[in-house]
Amino acid sequence: MSGHLHADDTEPASAESKEQTRFAKRTRQRRAVTGALAEQPGFVSAQALHAQLQAAGHQVGLSTVYRTLHALAEAGSVDTVRGEGGEELFRRRRTPGHHHYLVCRRCGFDVPVSSPTIEDWADHVAAGHGFSQVQHTIELVGLCADCTRDTT
């Protein structure tokens, strides 16, 4: 076997070049996920977002969608709630800061709610047990006014 390359041979890509290609692909896929999430009017599941991306022609794996959504949530850019069946739902955070939501279990309509009483209570309970840097999630799930009207 000769050490020379023939015209139809290609040089093997360097490790650095391969890593750059993988990074660019991940960046492109993550941009697709964040772009699709930004277009959502409310909370959406990772599976539904993945299906929308696939329908739009993006080649993004479901695991990439999950990883990206969880990374965004960890960074504080995305809010999460649990749907009626326990599925985690995601939405781009509209305003800075920690939020709780009142979510309609039928149509998904949501309203951010704030309660200093809840925040104080959570801090008090955590401190009473020697905990610090505690995070919490409180989800209020019910029927919005429109869905309540539709059930009567």
PDB file of C-alpha atoms in Angstrom:
ATOM      1  CA  MET A   1       0.000   0.000   0.000  1.00  0.00           C
ATOM      2  CA  SER A   2       1.423   3.350  -1.025  1.00  0.00           C
ATOM      3  CA  GLY A   3       1.558   6.382   1.202  1.00  0.00           C
ATOM      4  CA  HIS A   4       0.568   8.609  -1.734  1.00  0.00           C
ATOM      5  CA  LEU A   5      -2.928   9.920  -2.299  1.00  0.00           C
ATOM      6  CA  HIS A   6      -4.577   9.410  -5.644  1.00  0.00           C
ATOM      7  CA  ALA A   7      -6.809  12.005  -7.271  1.00  0.00           C
ATOM      8  CA  ASP A   8      -9.970  10.279  -6.071  1.00  0.00           C
ATOM      9  CA  ASP A   9      -8.753   9.889  -2.472  1.00  0.00           C
ATOM     10  CA  THR A  10      -9.456  12.467   0.167  1.00  0.00           C
ATOM     11  CA  GLU A  11      -7.303  13.256   3.113  1.00  0.00           C
ATOM     12  CA  PRO A  12      -8.726  12.099   6.392  1.00  0.00           C
ATOM     13  CA  ALA A  13     -10.187  14.970   8.371  1.00  0.00           C
ATOM     14  CA  SER A  14      -8.212  16.055  11.399  1.00  0.00           C
ATOM     15  CA  ALA A  15      -9.660  15.513  14.879  1.00  0.00           C
ATOM     16  CA  GLU A  16     -10.034  19.293  15.208  1.00  0.00           C
ATOM     17  CA  SER A  17     -11.902  19.497  11.906  1.00  0.00           C
ATOM     18  CA  LYS A  18     -14.255  16.665  12.917  1.00  0.00           C
ATOM     19  CA  GLU A  19     -14.973  18.369  16.259  1.00  0.00           C
ATOM     20  CA  GLN A  20     -15.711  21.663  14.503  1.00  0.00           C
ATOM     21  CA  THR A  21     -18.140  19.866  12.196  1.00  0.00           C
ATOM     22  CA  ARG A  22     -19.901  18.191  15.144  1.00  0.00           C
ATOM     23  CA  PHE A  23     -20.061  21.516  17.008  1.00  0.00           C
ATOM     24  CA  ALA A  24     -21.464  23.331  13.958  1.00  0.00           C
ATOM     25  CA  LYS A  25     -24.106  20.627  13.533  1.00  0.00           C
ATOM     26  CA  ARG A  26     -25.093  20.806  17.198  1.00  0.00           C
ATOM     27  CA  THR A  27     -25.236  24.582  17.003  1.00  0.00           C
ATOM     28  CA  ARG A  28     -27.420  24.428  13.897  1.00  0.00           C
ATOM     29  CA  GLN A  29     -29.710  21.880  15.556  1.00  0.00           C
ATOM     30  CA  ARG A  30     -29.896  23.868  18.785  1.00  0.00           C
ATOM     31  CA  ARG A  31     -30.728  27.023  16.842  1.00  0.00           C
ATOM     32  CA  ALA A  32     -33.533  25.135  15.127  1.00  0.00           C
ATOM     33  CA  VAL A  33     -34.889  24.009  18.518  1.00  0.00           C
ATOM     34  CA  THR A  34     -34.690  27.471  20.083  1.00  0.00           C
ATOM     35  CA  GLY A  35     -36.239  29.048  16.991  1.00  0.00           C
ATOM     36  CA  ALA A  36     -39.138  26.602  16.954  1.00  0.00           C
ATOM     37  CA  LEU A  37     -39.676  27.064  20.692  1.00  0.00           C
ATOM     38  CA  ALA A  38     -39.752  30.863  20.309  1.00  0.00           C
ATOM     39  CA  GLU A  39     -42.624  30.495  17.821  1.00  0.00           C
ATOM     40  CA  GLN A  40     -44.796  28.547  20.272  1.00  0.00           C
ATOM     41  CA  PRO A  41     -47.689  30.530  21.777  1.00  0.00           C
ATOM     42  CA  GLY A  42     -47.657  28.465  24.965  1.00  0.00           C
ATOM     43  CA  PHE A  43     -46.098  25.439  26.620  1.00  0.00           C
ATOM     44  CA  VAL A  44     -45.138  22.543  24.351  1.00  0.00           C
ATOM     45  CA  SER A  45     -43.770  19.046  24.903  1.00  0.00           C
ATOM     46  CA  ALA A  46     -40.380  18.007  23.566  1.00  0.00           C
ATOM     47  CA  GLN A  47     -42.126  15.376  21.419  1.00  0.00           C
ATOM     48  CA  ALA A  48     -44.489  17.924  19.855  1.00  0.00           C
ATOM     49  CA  LEU A  49     -41.611  20.323  19.199  1.00  0.00           C
ATOM     50  CA  HIS A  50     -39.586  17.483  17.662  1.00  0.00           C
ATOM     51  CA  ALA A  51     -42.506  16.574  15.379  1.00  0.00           C
ATOM     52  CA  GLN A  52     -42.801  20.209  14.246  1.00  0.00           C
ATOM     53  CA  LEU A  53     -39.079  20.368  13.525  1.00  0.00           C
ATOM     54  CA  GLN A  54     -39.247  17.139  11.518  1.00  0.00           C
ATOM     55  CA  ALA A  55     -42.265  18.417   9.554  1.00  0.00           C
ATOM     56  CA  ALA A  56     -40.317  21.611   8.748  1.00  0.00           C
ATOM     57  CA  GLY A  57     -37.445  19.518   7.357  1.00  0.00           C
ATOM     58  CA  HIS A  58     -34.986  19.902  10.237  1.00  0.00           C
ATOM     59  CA  GLN A  59     -32.948  16.809  11.001  1.00  0.00           C
ATOM     60  CA  VAL A  60     -32.846  17.053  14.775  1.00  0.00           C
ATOM     61  CA  GLY A  61     -32.990  14.028  17.037  1.00  0.00           C
ATOM     62  CA  LEU A  62     -35.434  13.842  19.909  1.00  0.00           C
ATOM     63  CA  SER A  63     -32.557  13.483  22.377  1.00  0.00           C
ATOM     64  CA  THR A  64     -31.072  16.746  21.034  1.00  0.00           C
ATOM     65  CA  VAL A  65     -34.424  18.469  21.546  1.00  0.00           C
ATOM     66  CA  TYR A  66     -34.565  17.239  25.147  1.00  0.00           C
ATOM     67  CA  ARG A  67     -30.942  18.177  25.883  1.00  0.00           C
ATOM     68  CA  THR A  68     -31.387  21.639  24.394  1.00  0.00           C
ATOM     69  CA  LEU A  69     -34.635  22.304  26.264  1.00  0.00           C
ATOM     70  CA  HIS A  70     -33.159  21.153  29.579  1.00  0.00           C
ATOM     71  CA  ALA A  71     -30.023  23.260  29.019  1.00  0.00           C
ATOM     72  CA  LEU A  72     -32.202  26.299  28.293  1.00  0.00           C
ATOM     73  CA  ALA A  73     -34.281  25.620  31.398  1.00  0.00           C
ATOM     74  CA  GLU A  74     -31.130  25.295  33.512  1.00  0.00           C
ATOM     75  CA  ALA A  75     -29.901  28.610  32.090  1.00  0.00           C
ATOM     76  CA  GLY A  76     -33.205  30.291  33.014  1.00  0.00           C
ATOM     77  CA  SER A  77     -34.304  30.926  29.418  1.00  0.00           C
ATOM     78  CA  VAL A  78     -37.144  28.407  29.459  1.00  0.00           C
ATOM     79  CA  ASP A  79     -39.968  27.748  31.906  1.00  0.00           C
ATOM     80  CA  THR A  80     -41.220  24.220  32.531  1.00  0.00           C
ATOM     81  CA  VAL A  81     -44.458  22.821  33.896  1.00  0.00           C
ATOM     82  CA  ARG A  82     -45.974  19.353  34.023  1.00  0.00           C
ATOM     83  CA  GLY A  83     -48.923  18.643  31.762  1.00  0.00           C
ATOM     84  CA  GLU A  84     -52.027  16.804  32.889  1.00  0.00           C
ATOM     85  CA  GLY A  85     -50.445  13.415  32.159  1.00  0.00           C
ATOM     86  CA  GLY A  86     -47.212  14.354  33.943  1.00  0.00           C
ATOM     87  CA  GLU A  87     -45.318  15.190  30.757  1.00  0.00           C
ATOM     88  CA  GLU A  88     -42.800  18.022  31.036  1.00  0.00           C
ATOM     89  CA  LEU A  89     -43.784  21.043  28.930  1.00  0.00           C
ATOM     90  CA  PHE A  90     -41.522  23.921  27.897  1.00  0.00           C
ATOM     91  CA  ARG A  91     -41.945  27.558  26.923  1.00  0.00           C
ATOM     92  CA  ARG A  92     -39.539  30.401  26.218  1.00  0.00           C
ATOM     93  CA  ARG A  93     -39.429  32.633  29.308  1.00  0.00           C
ATOM     94  CA  ARG A  94     -41.219  35.856  28.448  1.00  0.00           C
ATOM     95  CA  THR A  95     -39.878  37.947  31.303  1.00  0.00           C
ATOM     96  CA  PRO A  96     -36.836  37.597  33.545  1.00  0.00           C
ATOM     97  CA  GLY A  97     -37.069  36.065  36.977  1.00  0.00           C
ATOM     98  CA  HIS A  98     -38.630  33.065  38.647  1.00  0.00           C
ATOM     99  CA  HIS A  99     -42.286  32.347  37.812  1.00  0.00           C
ATOM    100  CA  HIS A 100     -45.132  30.074  38.705  1.00  0.00           C
ATOM    101  CA  TYR A 101     -47.991  29.376  36.326  1.00  0.00           C
ATOM    102  CA  LEU A 102     -51.697  28.740  36.342  1.00  0.00           C
ATOM    103  CA  VAL A 103     -52.181  26.331  33.419  1.00  0.00           C
ATOM    104  CA  CYS A 104     -55.388  25.112  31.786  1.00  0.00           C
ATOM    105  CA  ARG A 105     -55.240  21.339  31.646  1.00  0.00           C
ATOM    106  CA  ARG A 106     -57.491  21.211  28.603  1.00  0.00           C
ATOM    107  CA  CYS A 107     -56.219  23.878  26.181  1.00  0.00           C
ATOM    108  CA  GLY A 108     -52.827  24.758  27.665  1.00  0.00           C
ATOM    109  CA  PHE A 109     -53.574  28.454  28.215  1.00  0.00           C
ATOM    110  CA  ASP A 110     -51.258  29.767  30.917  1.00  0.00           C
ATOM    111  CA  VAL A 111     -50.972  32.797  33.139  1.00  0.00           C
ATOM    112  CA  PRO A 112     -47.804  33.624  35.063  1.00  0.00           C
ATOM    113  CA  VAL A 113     -48.530  34.285  38.718  1.00  0.00           C
ATOM    114  CA  SER A 114     -46.293  35.666  41.417  1.00  0.00           C
ATOM    115  CA  SER A 115     -46.681  35.300  45.114  1.00  0.00           C
ATOM    116  CA  PRO A 116     -44.176  36.679  47.577  1.00  0.00           C
ATOM    117  CA  THR A 117     -45.952  34.557  50.198  1.00  0.00           C
ATOM    118  CA  ILE A 118     -44.988  31.352  48.363  1.00  0.00           C
ATOM    119  CA  GLU A 119     -41.388  32.524  47.940  1.00  0.00           C
ATOM    120  CA  ASP A 120     -41.137  33.446  51.630  1.00  0.00           C
ATOM    121  CA  TRP A 121     -42.696  30.126  52.669  1.00  0.00           C
ATOM    122  CA  ALA A 122     -40.266  28.122  50.488  1.00  0.00           C
ATOM    123  CA  ASP A 123     -37.270  30.025  51.904  1.00  0.00           C
ATOM    124  CA  HIS A 124     -38.543  29.555  55.470  1.00  0.00           C
ATOM    125  CA  VAL A 125     -39.122  25.798  55.070  1.00  0.00           C
ATOM    126  CA  ALA A 126     -35.724  25.305  53.443  1.00  0.00           C
ATOM    127  CA  ALA A 127     -33.879  27.303  56.106  1.00  0.00           C
ATOM    128  CA  GLY A 128     -35.771  25.473  58.873  1.00  0.00           C
ATOM    129  CA  HIS A 129     -34.275  22.219  57.611  1.00  0.00           C
ATOM    130  CA  GLY A 130     -30.794  23.625  57.034  1.00  0.00           C
ATOM    131  CA  PHE A 131     -31.096  23.837  53.252  1.00  0.00           C
ATOM    132  CA  SER A 132     -29.803  26.670  51.088  1.00  0.00           C
ATOM    133  CA  GLN A 133     -29.928  27.529  47.389  1.00  0.00           C
ATOM    134  CA  VAL A 134     -33.250  25.702  47.125  1.00  0.00           C
ATOM    135  CA  GLN A 135     -35.190  25.741  43.880  1.00  0.00           C
ATOM    136  CA  HIS A 136     -38.872  24.980  43.700  1.00  0.00           C
ATOM    137  CA  THR A 137     -41.659  24.557  41.203  1.00  0.00           C
ATOM    138  CA  ILE A 138     -45.287  25.190  41.980  1.00  0.00           C
ATOM    139  CA  GLU A 139     -47.838  24.411  39.304  1.00  0.00           C
ATOM    140  CA  LEU A 140     -51.474  25.335  39.537  1.00  0.00           C
ATOM    141  CA  VAL A 141     -53.497  23.354  37.010  1.00  0.00           C
ATOM    142  CA  GLY A 142     -57.195  23.780  36.341  1.00  0.00           C
ATOM    143  CA  LEU A 143     -59.664  24.841  33.669  1.00  0.00           C
ATOM    144  CA  CYS A 144     -59.519  28.342  32.176  1.00  0.00           C
ATOM    145  CA  ALA A 145     -62.709  30.389  31.881  1.00  0.00           C
ATOM    146  CA  ASP A 146     -63.301  29.353  28.239  1.00  0.00           C
ATOM    147  CA  CYS A 147     -62.880  25.634  28.945  1.00  0.00           C
ATOM    148  CA  THR A 148     -65.050  25.895  32.059  1.00  0.00           C
ATOM    149  CA  ARG A 149     -67.806  27.491  29.929  1.00  0.00           C
ATOM    150  CA  ASP A 150     -67.459  24.681  27.367  1.00  0.00           C
ATOM    151  CA  THR A 151     -68.060  22.020  30.059  1.00  0.00           C
ATOM    152  CA  THR A 152     -71.354  23.487  31.251  1.00  0.00           C
TER     153      THR A 152
END
